[in-house]
Backbone as CSV, one residue per row, in Angstrom:
resi,resn,N_x,N_y,N_z,CA_x,CA_y,CA_z,C_x,C_y,C_z
1,ILE,-4.381,-2.253,-93.087,-4.762,-3.263,-91.380,-6.255,-2.361,-91.075
2,VAL,-6.765,-2.190,-90.708,-7.607,-1.809,-90.169,-7.911,-1.970,-88.128
3,LYS,-7.619,-0.934,-87.589,-7.766,-0.557,-86.370,-9.247,-0.297,-85.963
4,VAL,-9.203,-0.458,-84.929,-10.313,-0.860,-84.122,-9.973,-0.014,-82.396
5,GLY,-11.477,0.469,-82.527,-10.494,1.220,-81.300,-12.618,1.023,-80.077
6,LEU,-11.912,0.283,-78.737,-13.303,0.324,-78.075,-13.387,1.024,-77.299
7,VAL,-13.786,1.998,-77.514,-14.512,3.007,-75.974,-15.458,2.440,-74.985
8,ILE,-14.256,3.309,-74.549,-15.387,1.788,-72.618,-15.734,1.911,-71.384
9,THR,-17.070,3.179,-70.835,-17.067,4.212,-70.755,-17.112,3.026,-68.507
10,ASN,-16.203,3.941,-67.689,-16.077,3.141,-66.569,-16.531,3.616,-64.961
11,HIS,-17.795,3.132,-64.106,-17.565,3.820,-62.846,-17.348,2.973,-61.450
12,SER,-16.452,3.634,-60.978,-16.330,2.939,-59.485,-16.257,3.129,-58.095
13,SER,-17.178,3.410,-56.983,-17.125,4.115,-56.371,-18.174,3.695,-55.437
14,GLN,-18.104,3.544,-53.665,-18.300,2.940,-52.753,-19.582,2.880,-52.592
15,LYS,-20.340,4.484,-52.836,-21.827,4.738,-52.911,-22.102,4.310,-53.729
16,LEU,-21.546,4.836,-54.645,-22.847,4.268,-55.838,-22.809,2.394,-56.479
17,ARG,-21.335,2.376,-57.172,-20.481,0.617,-57.863,-19.703,0.394,-57.749
18,PRO,-19.121,-0.011,-55.566,-18.601,-0.669,-55.547,-17.676,-1.571,-56.481
19,TYR,-18.405,-2.074,-57.001,-18.452,-3.838,-58.228,-17.679,-2.720,-59.933
20,GLY,-17.476,-0.912,-59.826,-17.479,-0.782,-61.042,-16.065,-2.024,-61.000
21,ARG,-14.753,-1.580,-60.752,-13.683,-2.598,-60.897,-14.641,-3.788,-61.747
22,ASP,-14.640,-4.629,-61.341,-14.875,-6.619,-61.780,-15.186,-6.185,-62.568
23,LEU,-16.486,-4.916,-62.610,-16.814,-4.972,-64.652,-16.168,-5.207,-65.252
24,LEU,-15.408,-3.685,-64.945,-14.402,-2.897,-65.830,-12.777,-4.332,-65.875
25,ASN,-12.689,-5.012,-65.248,-11.299,-5.772,-66.070,-11.899,-7.145,-66.608
26,ASN,-12.891,-7.741,-65.707,-14.222,-9.267,-66.992,-13.618,-8.589,-68.039
27,ALA,-14.550,-7.562,-68.673,-14.684,-6.819,-69.819,-13.602,-6.937,-70.120
28,LEU,-13.027,-6.166,-69.964,-11.666,-6.168,-71.061,-10.699,-7.411,-71.071
29,LYS,-11.169,-8.349,-69.733,-10.659,-9.623,-70.400,-10.797,-10.795,-71.492
30,SER,-11.969,-10.327,-71.427,-13.009,-11.119,-72.241,-12.486,-10.681,-73.311
31,PHE,-12.820,-9.288,-73.670,-11.824,-9.143,-75.138,-10.793,-8.296,-75.372
32,PHE,-9.613,-9.115,-74.624,-8.454,-8.787,-74.518,-7.807,-10.914,-75.019
33,SER,-8.669,-11.550,-74.699,-9.004,-12.842,-75.063,-9.679,-13.255,-76.437
34,PHE,-10.943,-12.255,-77.235,-12.193,-12.634,-78.779,-11.432,-11.882,-79.853
35,ALA,-10.973,-11.413,-79.197,-9.845,-10.267,-79.951,-9.278,-10.557,-80.906
36,ASN,-9.288,-10.885,-82.497,-8.401,-10.784,-83.309,-8.049,-9.866,-83.910
37,PHE,-8.074,-8.408,-83.950,-7.912,-7.849,-84.454,-6.809,-6.766,-84.228
38,ASP,-6.373,-5.891,-84.641,-5.840,-4.463,-84.282,-6.765,-4.028,-83.454
39,TYR,-6.595,-3.247,-82.267,-7.408,-2.779,-80.873,-6.339,-1.648,-80.189
40,GLU,-6.358,0.097,-80.329,-6.678,0.482,-79.005,-7.927,0.419,-77.888
41,ILE,-7.884,0.361,-76.751,-8.294,0.557,-75.757,-8.761,2.065,-75.469
42,ILE,-10.059,2.371,-74.654,-9.874,3.685,-74.717,-10.937,3.848,-73.408
43,ILE,-10.750,4.147,-72.459,-11.441,4.126,-71.109,-11.474,5.697,-70.198
44,ILE,-13.049,5.697,-70.353,-13.391,6.876,-69.610,-14.183,6.745,-68.025
45,ASP,-13.353,7.919,-67.137,-13.344,6.703,-66.359,-14.330,8.171,-64.958
46,ASN,-15.305,7.636,-65.247,-16.214,8.563,-65.014,-15.566,8.949,-63.891
47,GLN,-15.409,9.934,-62.993,-14.783,10.029,-61.564,-15.219,9.116,-60.773
48,SER,-13.745,8.109,-60.742,-14.217,6.832,-59.549,-13.242,7.219,-58.506
49,ASP,-13.510,6.253,-57.159,-12.767,7.170,-56.457,-11.327,7.101,-56.337
50,ASN,-11.080,6.432,-57.671,-9.567,5.940,-56.972,-8.945,5.833,-58.641
51,LYS,-7.536,6.514,-59.146,-7.530,6.590,-60.627,-6.966,4.970,-61.483
52,ILE,-6.757,4.669,-62.161,-6.154,3.154,-62.682,-5.181,4.078,-63.548
53,ASP,-3.832,3.218,-62.969,-2.586,3.398,-63.503,-2.201,2.307,-64.989
54,PHE,-2.406,2.815,-66.439,-2.715,2.116,-67.199,-0.882,2.273,-68.208
55,SER,0.326,2.926,-66.737,0.852,3.226,-68.205,1.623,2.985,-68.356
56,ASN,2.263,0.736,-68.105,2.187,-0.498,-68.451,2.540,-0.894,-69.985
57,HIS,0.435,0.121,-70.409,0.555,-0.466,-71.650,-0.472,0.587,-72.881
58,ASP,0.289,0.005,-74.210,0.319,1.153,-74.837,-0.784,1.288,-75.522
59,ASN,-1.245,0.764,-76.090,-2.939,0.520,-76.043,-3.883,0.734,-75.637
60,ILE,-4.209,1.189,-74.665,-4.579,1.484,-73.556,-4.180,2.365,-73.040
61,HIS,-5.637,3.939,-73.019,-5.763,5.476,-73.316,-6.451,6.090,-72.781
62,TYR,-6.389,5.451,-70.670,-6.713,6.348,-70.028,-7.494,7.903,-70.514
63,THR,-8.141,7.927,-70.097,-8.904,9.153,-69.020,-9.323,9.808,-67.809
64,TYR,-9.403,9.832,-67.425,-9.911,10.755,-65.686,-11.551,12.121,-65.715
65,ILE,-12.155,11.887,-65.740,-13.606,12.745,-65.538,-13.616,13.308,-63.455
66,GLU,-13.280,14.250,-64.089,-13.442,14.574,-61.870,-14.771,15.057,-61.791
67,ASP,-15.145,15.524,-62.948,-16.875,15.922,-61.956,-18.032,14.729,-63.191
68,GLN,-18.470,13.834,-62.884,-19.321,12.829,-63.560,-20.789,13.822,-63.964
69,GLN,-21.551,14.146,-62.884,-22.148,15.415,-62.982,-22.172,16.739,-63.703
70,GLU,-21.254,16.560,-64.265,-21.518,17.298,-65.008,-22.628,17.181,-66.615
71,LYS,-21.018,16.312,-66.875,-22.194,16.133,-68.494,-22.736,14.191,-68.290
72,GLY,-22.433,13.613,-67.805,-23.148,12.153,-67.852,-22.585,11.231,-67.892
73,LEU,-23.339,11.238,-69.037,-22.500,9.781,-69.476,-22.973,10.030,-71.315
74,THR,-23.448,11.001,-70.965,-23.408,11.023,-72.622,-21.568,11.538,-72.788
75,GLY,-21.434,12.715,-72.138,-20.488,13.139,-71.605,-19.542,12.176,-72.135
76,ALA,-18.986,11.046,-71.192,-18.465,10.404,-71.088,-18.003,9.773,-72.796
77,TRP,-19.175,9.330,-73.515,-18.991,8.626,-74.931,-18.734,9.621,-75.561
78,ASN,-18.394,11.054,-75.362,-18.241,11.761,-76.738,-16.988,11.314,-76.710
79,THR,-16.550,11.778,-75.381,-14.894,12.490,-75.133,-14.171,11.085,-75.315
80,GLY,-14.602,9.797,-75.596,-14.117,8.321,-75.882,-13.869,9.025,-77.725
81,ILE,-15.244,8.770,-77.800,-15.404,9.124,-79.443,-14.426,9.704,-80.183
82,LYS,-14.183,11.038,-79.847,-12.723,11.193,-80.085,-11.695,11.585,-79.661
83,LYS,-12.026,10.983,-78.774,-9.808,9.563,-79.449,-9.933,9.070,-79.481
84,ALA,-11.012,8.262,-79.914,-10.887,6.612,-81.076,-10.553,8.231,-82.467
85,SER,-11.484,9.086,-82.634,-10.682,9.128,-83.691,-9.956,9.941,-84.236
86,THR,-9.162,10.399,-83.703,-8.067,11.107,-82.910,-6.807,9.652,-82.951
87,LEU,-6.706,9.136,-81.972,-5.852,7.489,-82.686,-5.501,7.786,-83.540
88,GLY,-7.156,7.714,-84.520,-7.261,6.494,-86.484,-7.267,6.030,-86.171
89,CYS,-8.578,5.026,-85.652,-9.557,3.676,-84.997,-10.258,4.528,-86.686
90,ASP,-10.220,3.319,-87.347,-11.204,2.374,-88.674,-12.746,2.713,-88.153
91,ILE,-12.522,1.408,-87.289,-14.239,1.125,-86.017,-13.633,1.484,-85.019
92,ILE,-14.929,2.427,-84.351,-15.340,2.217,-83.086,-16.232,1.693,-83.125
93,LEU,-16.205,0.463,-81.446,-16.897,0.010,-80.162,-17.581,1.087,-79.691
94,ASN,-18.915,1.343,-79.170,-19.004,1.786,-77.744,-19.415,1.367,-77.079
95,SER,-19.093,1.088,-76.148,-19.372,-0.231,-75.187,-19.742,-0.182,-73.791
96,ASN,-20.702,-0.026,-72.917,-21.490,-0.390,-71.352,-19.749,-1.365,-70.437
97,ASP,-19.210,-1.487,-69.890,-18.375,-1.921,-69.378,-19.145,-2.946,-68.241
98,ASP,-20.641,-3.199,-68.851,-21.333,-4.781,-67.741,-21.953,-5.649,-68.599
99,LEU,-20.370,-6.177,-69.162,-20.773,-6.834,-70.435,-19.542,-8.064,-70.964
100,VAL,-19.577,-8.590,-70.954,-19.033,-10.533,-71.614,-18.753,-9.896,-72.951
101,PHE,-17.425,-10.402,-73.480,-17.816,-10.293,-74.848,-17.040,-12.566,-74.777
102,ASN,-17.514,-12.817,-76.381,-17.028,-14.001,-77.098,-15.905,-13.798,-77.743
103,GLU,-16.369,-14.692,-79.022,-15.269,-15.097,-79.853,-15.844,-13.904,-81.870
104,THR,-17.357,-13.974,-80.865,-18.107,-13.290,-82.538,-17.678,-11.679,-81.978
105,ILE,-16.741,-11.558,-81.362,-16.854,-10.116,-81.105,-16.336,-9.360,-83.133
106,ASN,-14.964,-11.019,-83.088,-14.809,-10.726,-84.441,-16.171,-10.798,-86.353
107,ASP,-17.081,-11.195,-85.200,-18.067,-11.165,-86.841,-19.193,-9.759,-87.116
108,PHE,-18.274,-9.216,-85.999,-19.097,-7.721,-85.767,-18.885,-7.108,-86.252
109,VAL,-16.568,-7.595,-85.727,-16.471,-6.330,-86.330,-15.855,-6.620,-88.141
110,ASP,-16.015,-8.364,-88.216,-15.582,-7.990,-89.963,-16.883,-7.921,-91.588
111,HIS,-17.939,-7.891,-90.727,-19.351,-7.458,-90.455,-19.931,-5.897,-91.529
112,ILE,-18.905,-5.403,-90.093,-18.518,-3.751,-90.633,-18.204,-2.872,-91.358
113,LYS,-16.872,-3.747,-92.005,-15.626,-3.630,-92.164,-16.005,-4.326,-94.130
114,LYS,-17.363,-5.423,-94.624,-17.493,-6.159,-95.289,-18.852,-5.042,-95.659
115,SER,-19.592,-3.994,-94.743,-21.005,-3.406,-95.212,-20.712,-2.803,-95.938
116,LYS,-21.752,-2.992,-97.501,-21.983,-1.479,-98.253,-22.171,-0.362,-97.783
117,PHE,-22.610,-0.496,-96.604,-23.270,0.906,-96.445,-22.125,1.523,-94.378
118,SER,-21.551,0.860,-94.286,-20.466,1.462,-93.407,-19.954,2.556,-93.286
119,ASP,-20.001,3.719,-93.953,-19.908,4.909,-94.175,-21.513,5.739,-93.060
120,VAL,-22.503,4.687,-93.821,-23.234,5.900,-92.965,-23.516,4.900,-91.670
121,SER,-23.265,3.810,-90.854,-25.118,3.110,-90.723,-23.377,2.937,-89.536
122,VAL,-24.875,2.608,-88.699,-24.033,2.827,-86.967,-25.188,0.694,-86.322
123,PHE,-24.332,0.206,-86.206,-24.739,-1.653,-85.920,-24.767,-2.206,-84.435
124,GLY,-25.937,-3.291,-84.406,-25.340,-3.782,-82.801,-25.046,-5.101,-83.300
125,PRO,-25.352,-5.517,-82.492,-25.291,-7.227,-81.416,-26.019,-7.396,-81.356
126,LEU,-26.754,-8.953,-81.076,-27.956,-9.663,-80.473,-27.247,-9.328,-78.984
127,THR,-28.249,-9.845,-77.764,-27.888,-10.227,-76.645,-29.374,-10.182,-75.693
128,ASN,-28.731,-11.225,-74.788,-29.591,-10.969,-73.531,-29.705,-9.625,-72.797
129,GLY,-29.246,-9.570,-72.764,-30.064,-8.218,-71.846,-30.114,-6.960,-72.832
130,VAL,-31.599,-7.312,-72.573,-32.163,-5.315,-73.743,-33.452,-5.955,-72.837
131,GLY,-33.396,-3.714,-72.852,-34.746,-3.598,-71.758,-36.224,-3.518,-72.084
132,SER,-37.062,-2.496,-72.757,-37.955,-2.104,-73.208,-38.241,-3.119,-74.566
133,ALA,-39.780,-3.493,-75.005,-40.135,-4.000,-75.650,-39.788,-3.316,-77.141
134,HIS,-39.958,-2.691,-77.556,-39.290,-1.242,-78.595,-37.242,-2.550,-79.041
135,MET,-36.959,-2.418,-78.281,-35.529,-2.575,-78.184,-35.745,-4.457,-77.889
136,GLN,-36.124,-5.192,-77.958,-35.914,-6.812,-79.037,-36.515,-7.461,-79.560
137,ILE,-36.083,-6.644,-80.730,-35.279,-7.030,-82.286,-33.868,-7.486,-81.504
138,GLN,-33.255,-6.615,-80.883,-32.199,-7.904,-80.544,-31.895,-8.359,-79.665
139,HIS,-32.244,-9.082,-79.396,-33.500,-10.057,-77.763,-32.458,-11.180,-78.565
140,SER,-31.714,-11.711,-78.068,-32.021,-13.454,-77.885,-29.970,-14.245,-76.824
141,ASP,-30.766,-15.640,-76.945,-29.695,-16.340,-76.101,-28.608,-16.996,-76.640
142,LYS,-28.708,-16.413,-77.845,-27.787,-17.362,-78.951,-27.508,-16.578,-80.262
143,PRO,-26.221,-16.251,-80.855,-25.888,-16.163,-82.346,-26.885,-16.373,-83.401
144,ASP,-27.414,-15.440,-84.155,-28.715,-15.812,-84.892,-28.806,-14.852,-86.466
145,MET,-28.417,-15.726,-88.236,-28.375,-15.097,-88.548,-29.125,-14.627,-89.406
146,SER,-30.201,-14.849,-89.203,-31.114,-14.132,-89.302,-32.065,-13.728,-88.348
147,MET,-31.473,-13.220,-87.745,-31.827,-11.628,-86.870,-31.730,-10.577,-87.471
148,THR,-30.095,-10.493,-89.043,-29.441,-9.710,-88.897,-30.397,-9.069,-89.807
149,CYS,-30.839,-7.750,-89.690,-31.926,-6.690,-90.012,-31.324,-5.314,-90.248
150,GLU,-31.519,-4.334,-91.341,-31.318,-2.943,-91.359,-33.762,-2.302,-90.247
151,ILE,-33.111,-2.119,-89.640,-34.379,-1.100,-88.780,-34.420,0.238,-89.764
152,LYS,-35.978,0.174,-89.596,-36.062,1.867,-90.334,-36.838,2.480,-89.301
153,SER,-36.948,2.460,-88.122,-37.480,3.570,-87.261,-37.447,4.628,-87.825
154,LYS,-38.955,5.350,-87.851,-38.924,7.131,-87.881,-39.460,7.556,-86.823
155,LYS,-39.766,7.194,-85.035,-40.631,7.616,-83.958,-39.762,6.184,-83.045
156,LYS,-39.508,7.000,-81.333,-39.116,6.262,-80.001,-39.968,4.787,-79.700
157,SER,-40.855,5.252,-80.252,-41.709,3.956,-79.718,-42.018,3.027,-81.516
158,GLU,-40.929,3.108,-82.124,-41.006,1.178,-82.545,-39.390,1.124,-82.601
159,PRO,-39.501,0.067,-83.295,-38.091,-0.344,-82.969,-36.644,-0.055,-82.876
160,LEU,-35.355,0.296,-81.703,-34.462,0.295,-81.949,-33.110,0.082,-80.625
161,ILE,-31.977,0.039,-81.353,-31.151,-0.741,-80.578,-30.595,0.125,-79.191
162,ASN,-30.766,-1.321,-79.090,-30.003,-0.516,-77.778,-28.627,-0.301,-77.248
163,GLY,-28.613,0.987,-76.801,-27.905,1.920,-76.224,-26.150,0.631,-75.949
164,PHE,-26.186,-0.504,-75.441,-25.687,-0.688,-74.244,-23.611,-1.029,-75.011
165,PHE,-24.177,-1.002,-76.875,-22.377,-1.500,-77.715,-23.293,-1.600,-78.015
166,PHE,-22.296,-0.250,-79.302,-22.918,-0.530,-80.933,-22.087,0.176,-81.917
167,GLY,-20.819,0.046,-83.052,-20.170,-0.079,-83.801,-21.028,1.204,-84.427
168,PHE,-19.516,1.376,-85.256,-19.842,2.074,-86.441,-18.261,2.784,-86.902
169,THR,-18.830,3.457,-87.915,-16.612,4.391,-88.930,-16.104,5.200,-88.592
170,ASN,-14.658,5.109,-88.640,-13.998,6.881,-88.111,-14.735,7.887,-88.854
171,PRO,-15.406,7.583,-90.858,-16.525,8.034,-91.392,-17.931,9.092,-91.354
172,PHE,-18.845,6.830,-90.234,-19.874,7.396,-90.361,-20.092,9.022,-89.087
173,TYR,-18.948,8.587,-87.679,-18.463,9.641,-87.587,-18.436,11.189,-86.823
174,LYS,-17.554,10.983,-88.566,-16.665,12.942,-89.135,-18.413,13.248,-89.962
175,LYS,-19.629,12.634,-90.222,-20.434,12.248,-90.858,-22.060,12.665,-90.324
176,PHE,-21.804,12.224,-89.428,-23.075,12.066,-88.078,-22.610,13.209,-87.048
177,MET,-21.285,13.794,-86.761,-21.595,13.916,-85.685,-21.549,15.866,-85.636
178,TYR,-21.621,16.672,-84.243,-22.322,17.765,-84.617,-20.698,18.529,-84.684
179,PRO,-21.088,19.837,-84.780,-19.722,20.497,-85.322,-19.038,20.330,-83.716
180,ASP,-19.073,20.427,-83.355,-18.070,20.820,-82.421,-16.773,18.901,-81.784
181,GLY,-18.327,18.111,-82.651,-17.177,17.012,-82.310,-17.916,16.418,-81.122
182,ASP,-18.734,16.854,-80.536,-19.811,15.576,-80.602,-20.446,14.941,-81.395
183,LEU,-21.272,13.678,-81.214,-21.667,12.431,-81.787,-22.696,12.755,-81.136
184,PHE,-23.442,12.636,-80.198,-24.017,12.750,-78.870,-24.287,14.421,-78.409
185,ALA,-25.814,14.173,-78.316,-26.177,15.462,-78.075,-26.050,15.775,-76.501
186,GLU,-25.204,16.965,-75.819,-24.822,17.364,-74.917,-25.701,17.644,-73.810
187,PHE,-26.532,17.418,-72.903,-27.318,18.061,-71.575,-27.073,19.153,-71.709
188,ASP,-25.867,20.618,-72.036,-25.739,21.409,-71.585,-25.095,22.413,-72.535
189,LYS,-25.650,21.670,-73.599,-25.276,22.439,-75.157,-26.562,22.942,-75.787
190,PHE,-27.954,22.985,-75.613,-29.116,22.095,-75.638,-30.571,22.983,-75.610
191,ASP,-30.753,23.040,-75.838,-32.244,23.680,-75.347,-33.001,22.227,-75.083
192,LYS,-33.692,22.367,-73.730,-33.928,20.471,-73.657,-35.537,20.622,-74.140
193,SER,-35.526,21.236,-75.320,-36.616,20.424,-75.900,-35.432,19.737,-77.220
194,TYR,-34.313,19.946,-77.693,-33.865,19.244,-77.791,-33.835,18.205,-77.332
195,ILE,-32.973,17.998,-76.575,-32.830,17.393,-75.767,-34.079,16.259,-75.247
196,PHE,-34.986,16.643,-74.573,-36.077,15.930,-74.077,-36.414,14.721,-75.634
197,LYS,-36.014,15.760,-77.154,-36.679,15.158,-78.361,-35.725,13.568,-78.816
198,TYR,-33.953,14.195,-79.166,-33.392,12.941,-78.857,-32.677,12.152,-77.938
199,ALA,-32.267,12.992,-76.411,-31.951,11.533,-74.945,-33.605,11.182,-74.203
200,TYR,-34.545,12.274,-74.601,-36.027,11.465,-73.994,-35.468,12.120,-72.538
201,ALA,-36.163,11.039,-71.475,-36.436,11.808,-69.605,-34.762,11.365,-69.334
202,ASP,-34.332,9.949,-70.245,-33.327,9.920,-69.429,-32.325,11.090,-69.218
203,GLY,-32.062,12.479,-70.269,-31.278,13.050,-70.622,-29.591,12.978,-71.275
204,LYS,-28.864,12.533,-69.497,-27.280,12.788,-70.292,-27.029,11.353,-69.111
205,TRP,-27.464,10.480,-68.679,-27.733,9.300,-68.129,-28.265,8.795,-68.258
206,GLY,-28.551,8.536,-69.713,-29.262,7.115,-70.552,-28.836,6.605,-72.029
207,GLY,-28.996,6.083,-72.752,-27.801,5.145,-74.208,-28.525,6.199,-75.195
208,GLN,-29.430,6.874,-75.153,-29.516,8.067,-75.902,-29.631,7.248,-77.674
209,GLU,-31.191,6.700,-77.170,-31.730,6.159,-78.429,-31.992,6.881,-79.893
210,GLY,-32.124,7.773,-78.962,-33.238,9.019,-79.576,-31.730,10.032,-80.646
211,GLU,-30.867,9.184,-80.813,-29.747,9.652,-82.459,-29.281,8.873,-83.010
212,PHE,-30.544,7.673,-83.005,-30.351,7.278,-83.708,-31.497,7.429,-84.921
213,LEU,-32.790,8.282,-84.466,-33.385,8.353,-84.792,-33.379,9.555,-86.179
214,ARG,-32.607,10.729,-84.984,-31.763,11.945,-86.250,-30.502,11.295,-86.427
215,TRP,-30.089,10.749,-86.728,-28.873,10.259,-87.549,-29.799,9.343,-89.145
216,GLN,-31.193,8.612,-88.742,-32.308,8.021,-90.188,-31.870,9.032,-90.684
217,SER,-32.799,10.448,-89.433,-33.244,11.593,-90.635,-32.763,12.151,-92.044
218,LEU,-30.889,12.097,-91.146,-29.997,12.728,-91.597,-29.696,12.206,-92.650
219,GLY,-29.995,10.206,-93.163,-29.275,9.400,-94.738,-28.643,8.436,-94.034
220,GLY,-28.234,8.012,-92.606,-27.232,7.011,-91.986,-28.426,5.972,-91.331
221,LYS,-28.004,4.297,-91.887,-29.080,3.518,-91.191,-28.078,2.461,-89.585
222,VAL,-29.365,1.314,-90.196,-29.057,1.730,-88.358,-29.683,0.364,-88.844
223,PHE,-28.512,-1.255,-88.353,-28.586,-2.168,-88.353,-28.448,-3.561,-87.079
224,VAL,-29.146,-4.504,-87.201,-28.510,-5.132,-86.467,-27.968,-5.812,-86.530
225,VAL,-26.914,-7.107,-85.966,-26.264,-8.091,-87.168,-26.052,-9.327,-85.896
226,GLY,-26.981,-9.709,-87.031,-27.037,-11.388,-86.038,-26.224,-12.590,-85.315
227,ASN,-24.414,-12.430,-86.165,-23.996,-13.366,-86.202,-23.485,-13.014,-85.032
228,CYS,-23.182,-11.543,-83.881,-22.992,-11.357,-83.197,-22.944,-11.580,-81.739
229,TRP,-22.805,-12.188,-80.884,-23.974,-12.093,-79.556,-22.911,-11.993,-78.424
230,ILE,-23.753,-10.812,-78.209,-22.477,-10.585,-76.487,-23.524,-10.477,-75.807
231,ASN,-22.385,-11.607,-74.401,-23.701,-11.012,-73.168,-24.113,-9.927,-71.914
232,HIS,-25.000,-9.472,-71.910,-25.186,-7.709,-70.933,-25.573,-8.329,-70.458
233,LEU,-24.963,-8.103,-68.658,-25.133,-8.133,-67.256,-26.197,-6.290,-67.190
234,LYS,-26.510,-5.682,-67.324,-27.789,-4.589,-67.689,-27.607,-3.910,-66.248
235,LYS,-26.876,-3.688,-65.361,-26.684,-3.179,-64.424,-27.517,-2.067,-64.114
236,LYS,-27.387,-1.632,-65.016,-28.941,-0.617,-65.120,-28.694,1.000,-63.573
237,ASP,-26.158,1.115,-63.750,-26.052,1.804,-62.766,-26.450,3.532,-63.435
238,TRP,-26.487,3.529,-64.855,-26.402,4.956,-64.619,-27.980,5.624,-63.936
239,TYR,-29.124,5.088,-63.335,-30.236,5.293,-63.245,-29.589,5.472,-61.738
240,LYS,-29.077,5.160,-61.250,-28.083,5.293,-59.634,-27.897,6.566,-59.960
241,ALA,-26.955,7.174,-60.444,-25.907,8.185,-60.876,-27.195,9.461,-61.635
242,ARG,-28.040,9.058,-62.646,-28.991,9.768,-62.868,-29.887,10.794,-61.372
243,CYS,-30.157,9.523,-60.427,-31.222,9.373,-59.057,-29.939,10.789,-57.812
244,SER,-28.428,10.392,-57.632,-27.842,10.963,-57.424,-27.983,12.275,-57.054
245,ALA,-27.582,12.662,-59.001,-27.418,14.124,-59.265,-28.372,14.883,-59.220
246,GLY,-29.436,14.261,-58.901,-31.469,15.206,-59.104,-31.858,15.566,-59.762
247,GLU,-31.504,14.616,-60.540,-32.090,14.763,-62.076,-32.784,14.167,-62.933
248,PHE,-33.664,13.064,-61.702,-34.693,12.251,-61.975,-36.193,13.529,-62.250
249,GLY,-36.809,13.082,-63.108,-38.206,13.269,-63.383,-37.694,15.170,-64.143
250,TRP,-36.225,15.500,-64.268,-36.067,17.480,-65.182,-36.782,17.959,-66.344
251,HIS,-37.104,16.512,-67.118,-38.609,16.197,-68.433,-39.622,16.589,-67.455
252,ILE,-40.327,16.692,-66.679,-41.283,17.224,-65.673,-41.868,17.728,-65.373
253,THR,-40.851,18.743,-64.843,-40.058,19.775,-63.358,-40.080,20.884,-64.357
254,GLU,-39.422,20.394,-64.984,-39.584,21.917,-67.169,-40.634,21.930,-67.206
255,GLY,-41.419,20.218,-67.875,-42.213,20.996,-68.128,-41.918,20.915,-69.790
256,TYR,-41.143,19.375,-70.406,-41.186,18.614,-71.847,-41.543,17.046,-70.976
257,GLN,-42.920,16.544,-71.195,-43.663,15.466,-71.736,-44.148,14.728,-72.417
């Protein structure tokens, strides 16, 4: 039996995100309603005003981060992915909380299971909620098998999948993680020129799409899965957190442009 780990990062506070718990509850409700596979839920609470008690849920694993400004969104992702791997999850889905699942999440998991490149690949769905033009390769208002493709980008100006939701196998994680177990470069661990290369100007608050290029440079593959469509509400609250942390424009003030 293949076990899937859903890693979902959440923040709820009166200052930045008073609706954060509603987003989390809606995402979880939709996942529970449609997921037809064995799963573990890994919730990383990035310094919300109040903690949540999940003690009555055996397959929900909750971690509270005391200071979200220390490692940002990237650190929360790494924490959750490590936990999913430790729990023995064969497939790991890294997810924002501002989305709504439907029955095609099962097609997404099946696609990863059946792919002959599953151990060296990362997969993204179709969605209504993509931003800049170079991510339009995922844009759709419904599932569309004809949009299934491999993305062979070599630089950040070329098509990339959006970091709001993506999946990969545990062997993929073990192959492409950094020596300390992080899958994404954390802001405080690397030279800032390296951070700018792979995390861009967003630093520790963005979708880290540049890491997809790193994985490709090491022999990895990136695929869009056309038979899965996910509704992304695209709240972009990482932008508020980044501004609150005083890190907007760090790459300019430090000379990385």
